[in-house]
Amino acid sequence: MALEKVYDYFHNYDRQTYQVVACMGNEPSEHDIKKFEHQYGINLPADFREFTMSPLGGLYMEVREEIWPRAKQYDIGPFWSFCRGIIVYGIANGIPDFLDIREKTKELHDEGFTGFIPFLSIIGNGDEIFCFDKDNNIVLLDCYTTGEAAPVEGAFSDCLMKQIAELEERKNKKIRGEDKNN
């Protein structure tokens, strides 16, 4: 199963390093998913549907502040040094708006990007968002600079694990102090 690596990772992740919040116990039903799909005339990819209906759906994962202090106004650093976490949008009832795929999709469509369903963002990178296009291909949509969508290889689970690996790499660079001006 494609999501096994994702589930294995979250069974063993470093709880001292990461703050992780998900719908746990408030998972959406098949009816909730179908209602969303019907609203936008889509069928979500099977692995995303499974993830969304799991306790991890509506995922917020961030390096803890004591390890990666938040930037203060006017802080300067390499771009990566502001990208301290990931969000996977979900459909759970009562999910906060910033994690709700319904809210994020409406926002994106209101901005004119009607051919896309957003599913993953990097905290600290407000310009780009991972989306499913009308054919369920994964694209990285540059919402605010170019408006272009670049294809991303692989399935949802591959994309998520790649973003987790990149977050781990950024966290390690931050711990090593590689974001400091010399």
XYZ file of N, CA and C in Angstrom:
546
model
N 0.834 -1.187 0.000
C 0.000 0.000 0.000
C 0.880 1.252 0.000
N 0.496 2.240 -0.792
C 1.296 3.441 -0.996
C 1.484 4.278 0.272
N 0.536 4.253 1.157
C 0.612 5.094 2.349
C 1.353 4.449 3.516
N 1.814 3.229 3.381
C 2.495 2.560 4.494
C 3.689 3.351 5.013
N 4.486 3.920 4.108
C 5.656 4.715 4.536
C 5.216 5.925 5.351
N 4.144 6.560 4.926
C 3.613 7.725 5.644
C 3.169 7.306 7.037
N 2.374 6.243 7.126
C 1.877 5.788 8.421
C 3.036 5.338 9.317
N 3.999 4.627 8.754
C 5.173 4.206 9.534
C 5.927 5.412 10.080
N 6.095 6.426 9.235
C 6.803 7.629 9.672
C 6.101 8.240 10.891
N 4.791 8.394 10.824
C 4.078 9.063 11.914
C 3.899 8.190 13.150
N 4.069 6.895 13.029
C 4.087 6.049 14.224
C 5.388 6.219 14.994
N 6.449 6.671 14.301
C 7.785 6.739 14.896
C 8.434 8.114 14.841
N 7.705 9.155 14.463
C 8.336 10.469 14.311
C 8.848 10.991 15.663
N 9.762 11.932 15.609
C 10.382 12.509 16.796
C 9.441 13.542 17.435
N 8.740 13.131 18.472
C 7.766 14.002 19.130
C 8.417 15.162 19.876
N 9.697 15.041 20.173
C 10.413 16.140 20.833
C 10.751 17.253 19.843
N 10.805 16.910 18.558
C 11.188 17.868 17.522
C 9.983 18.484 16.827
N 8.944 17.687 16.615
C 7.808 18.137 15.808
C 6.525 18.237 16.600
N 5.777 19.283 16.297
C 4.411 19.421 16.779
C 3.528 18.928 15.635
N 2.721 17.922 15.880
C 1.846 17.356 14.858
C 0.412 17.391 15.367
N -0.466 17.927 14.539
C -1.884 17.976 14.848
C -2.614 17.415 13.638
N -3.609 16.592 13.876
C -4.427 16.035 12.799
C -5.841 15.841 13.324
N -6.743 15.390 12.454
C -8.152 15.282 12.855
C -8.402 14.180 13.874
N -7.522 13.221 14.021
C -7.587 12.115 14.979
C -8.907 12.011 15.732
N -9.768 11.135 15.255
C -11.051 10.923 15.901
C -12.168 11.734 15.297
N -11.836 12.639 14.396
C -12.838 13.473 13.756
C -12.763 13.304 12.233
N -12.407 12.080 11.804
C -12.221 11.807 10.392
C -13.522 12.001 9.616
N -13.396 12.460 8.356
C -14.602 12.619 7.546
C -15.150 11.260 7.110
N -16.416 11.246 6.791
C -17.050 10.029 6.278
C -16.898 9.986 4.762
N -17.239 8.842 4.203
C -17.270 8.704 2.739
C -18.234 9.733 2.152
N -19.347 9.964 2.842
C -20.330 10.964 2.386
C -19.704 12.363 2.331
N -18.910 12.728 3.340
C -18.246 14.042 3.356
C -17.323 14.202 2.156
N -16.576 13.145 1.849
C -15.644 13.180 0.711
C -16.438 13.314 -0.595
N -17.460 12.504 -0.745
C -18.261 12.539 -1.972
C -18.938 13.901 -2.165
N -19.376 14.502 -1.077
C -20.009 15.827 -1.150
C -19.004 16.858 -1.688
N -17.772 16.815 -1.190
C -16.720 17.722 -1.664
C -16.424 17.447 -3.144
N -16.272 16.182 -3.492
C -15.976 15.823 -4.881
C -17.101 16.286 -5.812
N -18.337 16.071 -5.397
C -19.486 16.478 -6.203
C -19.504 17.997 -6.390
N -19.209 18.724 -5.332
C -19.216 20.185 -5.400
C -18.266 20.700 -6.469
N -17.109 20.036 -6.632
C -16.100 20.506 -7.574
C -15.993 19.640 -8.828
N -16.867 18.641 -8.964
C -16.866 17.806 -10.157
C -15.575 17.027 -10.340
N -15.065 16.467 -9.240
C -13.793 15.746 -9.267
C -13.929 14.397 -8.566
N -12.915 13.583 -8.722
C -12.721 12.376 -7.921
C -11.305 12.462 -7.390
N -11.165 12.594 -6.099
C -9.836 12.699 -5.500
C -9.067 11.388 -5.691
N -7.731 11.455 -5.803
C -6.925 10.237 -5.919
C -7.148 9.326 -4.708
N -7.092 8.027 -4.959
C -7.393 7.027 -3.923
C -6.510 7.180 -2.691
N -5.202 7.417 -2.873
C -4.334 7.498 -1.690
C -4.610 8.764 -0.881
N -4.990 9.853 -1.543
C -5.353 11.068 -0.807
C -6.658 10.855 -0.045
N -7.632 10.200 -0.690
C -8.907 9.908 -0.018
C -8.650 9.080 1.234
N -7.834 8.035 1.099
C -7.536 7.174 2.241
C -6.871 7.971 3.357
N -5.883 8.784 3.006
C -5.180 9.593 3.996
C -6.149 10.553 4.695
N -6.992 11.206 3.913
C -7.941 12.177 4.450
C -8.918 11.525 5.417
N -9.262 10.276 5.167
C -10.207 9.574 6.032
C -9.503 8.863 7.194
N -8.186 8.965 7.260
C -7.422 8.360 8.359
C -7.299 9.367 9.506
N -6.825 8.933 10.668
C -6.614 9.867 11.774
C -5.604 10.981 11.455
N -4.788 10.811 10.403
C -3.801 11.836 10.030
C -4.361 12.900 9.106
N -5.571 12.722 8.596
C -6.152 13.698 7.685
C -6.215 15.075 8.325
N -6.055 16.119 7.511
C -6.016 17.470 8.053
C -4.773 17.661 8.896
N -3.621 17.393 8.325
C -2.343 17.331 9.042
C -1.626 18.677 9.109
N -1.173 19.012 10.292
C -0.321 20.178 10.524
C 0.927 19.643 11.211
N 2.099 19.857 10.597
C 3.363 19.363 11.149
C 4.364 20.504 11.117
N 4.894 20.849 12.280
C 5.801 21.985 12.379
C 6.925 21.657 13.352
N 8.137 22.136 13.023
C 9.251 21.994 13.955
C 8.937 22.867 15.162
N 9.127 22.317 16.335
C 8.810 23.052 17.571
C 9.619 24.348 17.663
N 8.986 25.365 18.234
C 9.584 26.699 18.290
C 10.891 26.729 19.074
N 11.014 25.893 20.111
C 12.264 25.902 20.879
C 13.448 25.381 20.054
N 13.159 24.636 19.004
C 14.212 24.139 18.109
C 14.407 25.091 16.939
N 13.302 25.621 16.424
C 13.339 26.510 15.263
C 12.553 27.774 15.631
N 13.207 28.728 16.293
C 12.491 29.955 16.699
C 11.861 30.654 15.488
N 10.679 31.212 15.702
C 9.963 31.886 14.631
C 10.672 33.177 14.258
N 10.644 33.481 12.980
C 11.249 34.716 12.486
C 10.503 35.908 13.079
N 11.259 36.930 13.338
C 10.673 38.178 13.811
C 10.570 39.133 12.629
N 9.737 40.137 12.760
C 9.572 41.111 11.690
C 10.932 41.657 11.290
N 11.165 41.736 10.007
C 12.395 42.245 9.377
C 13.580 41.280 9.463
N 13.369 40.064 9.967
C 14.452 39.072 9.938
C 14.814 38.772 8.492
N 16.088 38.537 8.280
C 16.604 38.210 6.954
C 17.280 36.859 7.046
N 17.105 36.065 6.033
C 17.753 34.758 5.977
C 17.459 34.106 4.651
N 18.100 32.981 4.385
C 17.786 32.259 3.151
C 16.321 31.830 3.155
N 15.728 31.754 1.967
C 14.307 31.428 1.852
C 13.940 30.183 2.645
N 14.736 29.118 2.537
C 14.402 27.854 3.191
C 14.243 28.024 4.693
N 14.915 29.025 5.268
C 14.904 29.180 6.725
C 13.565 29.670 7.270
N 12.620 29.971 6.394
C 11.286 30.375 6.826
C 10.270 29.235 6.653
N 10.688 28.133 6.049
C 9.797 27.019 5.700
C 9.908 25.923 6.751
N 9.208 26.092 7.865
C 9.405 25.268 9.061
C 8.376 24.178 9.282
N 7.478 23.941 8.311
C 6.469 22.919 8.513
C 5.665 22.658 7.260
N 4.713 21.734 7.384
C 3.834 21.393 6.262
C 2.391 21.293 6.737
N 1.488 21.517 5.788
C 0.058 21.377 6.023
C -0.504 20.493 4.919
N -1.259 19.468 5.297
C -2.041 18.687 4.339
C -3.495 18.990 4.658
N -4.188 19.594 3.707
C -5.568 20.009 3.924
C -6.493 18.806 4.046
N -7.498 18.937 4.892
C -8.427 17.847 5.150
C -9.873 18.285 5.088
N -10.759 17.320 5.305
C -12.201 17.543 5.183
C -12.931 17.255 6.500
N -12.228 17.002 7.565
C -12.863 16.644 8.839
C -13.840 17.720 9.299
N -14.909 17.295 9.936
C -15.865 18.244 10.514
C -15.189 18.986 11.655
N -15.405 20.293 11.705
C -14.842 21.095 12.777
C -13.368 21.408 12.605
N -12.784 21.080 11.462
C -11.370 21.338 11.222
C -11.146 22.855 11.150
N -10.040 23.370 11.695
C -9.782 24.814 11.592
C -9.711 25.250 10.122
N -10.155 26.448 9.833
C -10.192 26.944 8.453
C -8.851 26.822 7.744
N -7.742 27.072 8.443
C -6.432 27.051 7.783
C -6.019 25.644 7.364
N -6.707 24.603 7.867
C -6.433 23.217 7.478
C -7.530 22.634 6.583
N -8.580 23.373 6.342
C -9.769 22.867 5.654
C -9.613 22.972 4.137
N -9.628 21.820 3.458
C -9.490 21.795 2.000
C -10.651 22.528 1.326
N -11.809 22.520 1.954
C -12.954 23.216 1.373
C -12.706 24.717 1.355
N -12.183 25.246 2.465
C -11.872 26.683 2.547
C -10.741 27.057 1.595
N -9.687 26.241 1.565
C -8.530 26.541 0.709
C -8.906 26.450 -0.764
N -9.756 25.473 -1.114
C -10.205 25.342 -2.504
C -11.039 26.546 -2.905
N -11.951 26.952 -2.044
C -12.781 28.132 -2.339
C -11.902 29.359 -2.529
N -10.935 29.551 -1.646
C -10.017 30.687 -1.737
C -9.255 30.662 -3.065
N -8.738 29.506 -3.423
C -7.965 29.370 -4.658
C -8.853 29.616 -5.881
N -10.058 29.077 -5.858
C -10.979 29.266 -6.974
C -11.428 30.718 -7.069
N -11.634 31.380 -5.933
C -11.987 32.805 -5.938
C -10.873 33.656 -6.549
N -9.627 33.159 -6.458
C -8.490 33.872 -7.043
C -8.305 33.542 -8.524
N -9.204 32.706 -9.074
C -9.169 32.398 -10.494
C -8.519 31.083 -10.870
N -8.041 30.323 -9.901
C -7.375 29.047 -10.167
C -8.383 27.899 -10.033
N -9.390 27.907 -10.914
C -10.501 26.971 -10.784
C -10.179 25.553 -11.227
N -9.076 25.323 -11.886
C -8.729 23.987 -12.346
C -7.904 23.195 -11.353
N -7.836 23.666 -10.108
C -6.942 23.043 -9.133
C -7.634 22.800 -7.796
N -7.228 21.699 -7.146
C -7.666 21.383 -5.783
C -6.409 21.354 -4.923
N -6.248 22.309 -4.010
C -5.042 22.364 -3.174
C -5.060 21.253 -2.124
N -3.895 20.640 -1.900
C -3.860 19.593 -0.875
C -2.686 19.714 0.077
N -1.624 20.453 -0.260
C -0.458 20.524 0.617
C 0.229 21.870 0.457
N 0.637 22.461 1.578
C 1.403 23.707 1.580
C 2.603 23.562 2.487
N 3.595 24.367 2.222
C 4.767 24.469 3.083
C 4.587 25.725 3.935
N 4.637 25.581 5.248
C 4.506 26.737 6.137
C 5.696 27.654 5.886
N 5.409 28.898 5.573
C 6.448 29.872 5.292
C 6.615 30.165 3.812
N 5.946 29.385 2.954
C 5.987 29.614 1.513
C 4.563 29.868 1.048
N 4.155 31.118 1.116
C 2.787 31.461 0.748
C 2.544 31.557 -0.738
N 3.600 31.484 -1.552
C 3.440 31.642 -2.993
C 3.063 30.363 -3.713
N 3.535 29.222 -3.211
C 3.336 27.969 -3.920
C 2.504 26.998 -3.089
N 1.728 26.196 -3.805
C 0.886 25.211 -3.149
C 0.793 23.976 -4.052
N 0.832 22.809 -3.443
C 0.666 21.567 -4.194
C -0.817 21.341 -4.413
N -1.168 21.005 -5.660
C -2.577 20.821 -6.037
C -2.729 19.587 -6.910
N -3.973 19.100 -6.971
C -4.363 18.149 -7.997
C -4.962 18.978 -9.124
N -4.578 18.668 -10.368
C -5.217 19.344 -11.493
C -6.473 18.569 -11.887
N -7.125 18.987 -12.949
C -8.398 18.359 -13.345
C -8.254 16.889 -13.714
N -7.014 16.439 -14.011
C -6.762 15.038 -14.337
C -6.143 14.273 -13.167
N -6.163 14.877 -11.967
C -5.589 14.298 -10.741
C -4.076 14.164 -10.773
N -3.431 14.905 -11.670
C -1.974 14.985 -11.637
C -1.589 15.979 -10.560
N -0.434 15.759 -9.944
C 0.051 16.697 -8.936
C 0.853 17.788 -9.624
N 0.557 19.017 -9.241
C 1.287 20.170 -9.753
C 1.664 21.066 -8.576
N 2.724 21.832 -8.779
C 3.101 22.867 -7.821
C 2.671 24.181 -8.443
N 1.654 24.798 -7.868
C 1.045 26.006 -8.405
C 1.673 27.231 -7.752
N 2.210 28.102 -8.585
C 2.744 29.379 -8.119
C 1.587 30.375 -8.189
N 0.912 30.542 -7.073
C -0.324 31.329 -7.037
C -0.127 32.826 -7.207
N 0.972 33.343 -6.727
C 1.064 34.793 -6.608
C 2.125 35.440 -7.481
N 3.077 34.682 -8.004
C 4.126 35.281 -8.817
C 3.851 35.091 -10.300
N 3.817 33.826 -10.759
C 3.663 33.568 -12.183
C 2.292 33.009 -12.557
N 1.605 32.376 -11.617
C 0.334 31.735 -11.913
C 0.490 30.425 -12.669
N 1.711 29.939 -12.764
C 1.982 28.710 -13.509
C 1.968 27.493 -12.600
N 1.663 26.349 -13.213
C 1.633 25.076 -12.496
C 2.687 24.153 -13.098
N 3.646 23.732 -12.279
C 4.701 22.823 -12.728
C 4.352 21.406 -12.302
N 4.459 20.434 -13.226
C 4.138 19.052 -12.858
C 5.084 18.511 -11.797
N 4.544 17.651 -10.938
C 5.309 16.973 -9.891
C 5.103 15.479 -10.106
N 6.187 14.735 -10.152
C 6.113 13.290 -10.372
C 5.640 12.567 -9.112
N 4.943 11.458 -9.318
C 4.565 10.594 -8.210
C 3.145 10.806 -7.739
N 2.778 9.978 -6.773
C 1.453 10.010 -6.161
C 1.478 10.901 -4.921
N 0.310 11.097 -4.334
C 0.192 11.910 -3.121
C 1.164 11.460 -2.035
N 1.201 10.158 -1.749
C 2.064 9.659 -0.673
C 3.531 9.941 -0.960
N 3.952 9.842 -2.225
C 5.334 10.171 -2.602
C 5.617 11.647 -2.345
N 4.676 12.481 -2.747
C 4.824 13.929 -2.569
C 4.930 14.276 -1.089
N 4.060 13.702 -0.270
C 4.077 13.979 1.161
C 5.391 13.530 1.786
N 5.839 12.322 1.479
C 7.097 11.829 2.063
C 8.283 12.671 1.605
N 8.268 13.138 0.364
C 9.347 14.012 -0.124
C 9.347 15.324 0.658
N 8.175 15.878 0.907
C 8.110 17.142 1.651
C 8.530 16.947 3.110
N 8.219 15.806 3.694
C 8.676 15.511 5.055
C 10.199 15.398 5.072
N 10.773 14.716 4.085
C 12.241 14.576 4.002
C 12.900 15.942 3.834
N 12.306 16.794 3.009
C 12.865 18.137 2.821
C 12.735 18.971 4.094
N 11.644 18.798 4.837
C 11.496 19.486 6.120
C 12.572 19.008 7.090
N 12.819 17.708 7.131
C 13.884 17.154 7.991
C 15.236 17.791 7.629
N 15.494 17.902 6.336
C 16.756 18.494 5.873
C 16.859 19.962 6.292
N 15.788 20.730 6.106
C 15.794 22.142 6.519
C 15.986 22.267 8.023
N 15.316 21.396 8.783
C 15.448 21.419 10.249
C 16.897 21.170 10.649
N 17.534 20.200 10.017
C 18.935 19.899 10.337
C 19.852 21.052 9.968
N 19.589 21.716 8.846
C 20.377 22.897 8.465
C 20.199 24.006 9.506
N 18.963 24.180 9.968
C 18.664 25.205 10.986
C 19.426 24.885 12.275
N 19.400 23.621 12.697
C 20.096 23.217 13.916
C 21.602 23.460 13.780
N 22.149 23.201 12.581
C 23.578 23.425 12.333
C 23.922 24.900 12.169
N 22.922 25.774 12.128
C 23.165 27.204 12.018
C 23.486 27.673 10.609
N 23.102 26.910 9.619
C 23.435 27.258 8.233
C 22.608 28.424 7.693
N 21.692 28.938 8.486
C 20.901 30.079 8.063
C 21.488 31.406 8.516
N 22.579 31.340 9.257
C 23.202 32.565 9.793
C 24.093 33.214 8.746
N 24.108 34.545 8.739
C 25.018 35.283 7.852
C 26.415 35.234 8.458
N 27.382 34.871 7.656
C 28.764 34.800 8.150
C 29.544 36.030 7.785
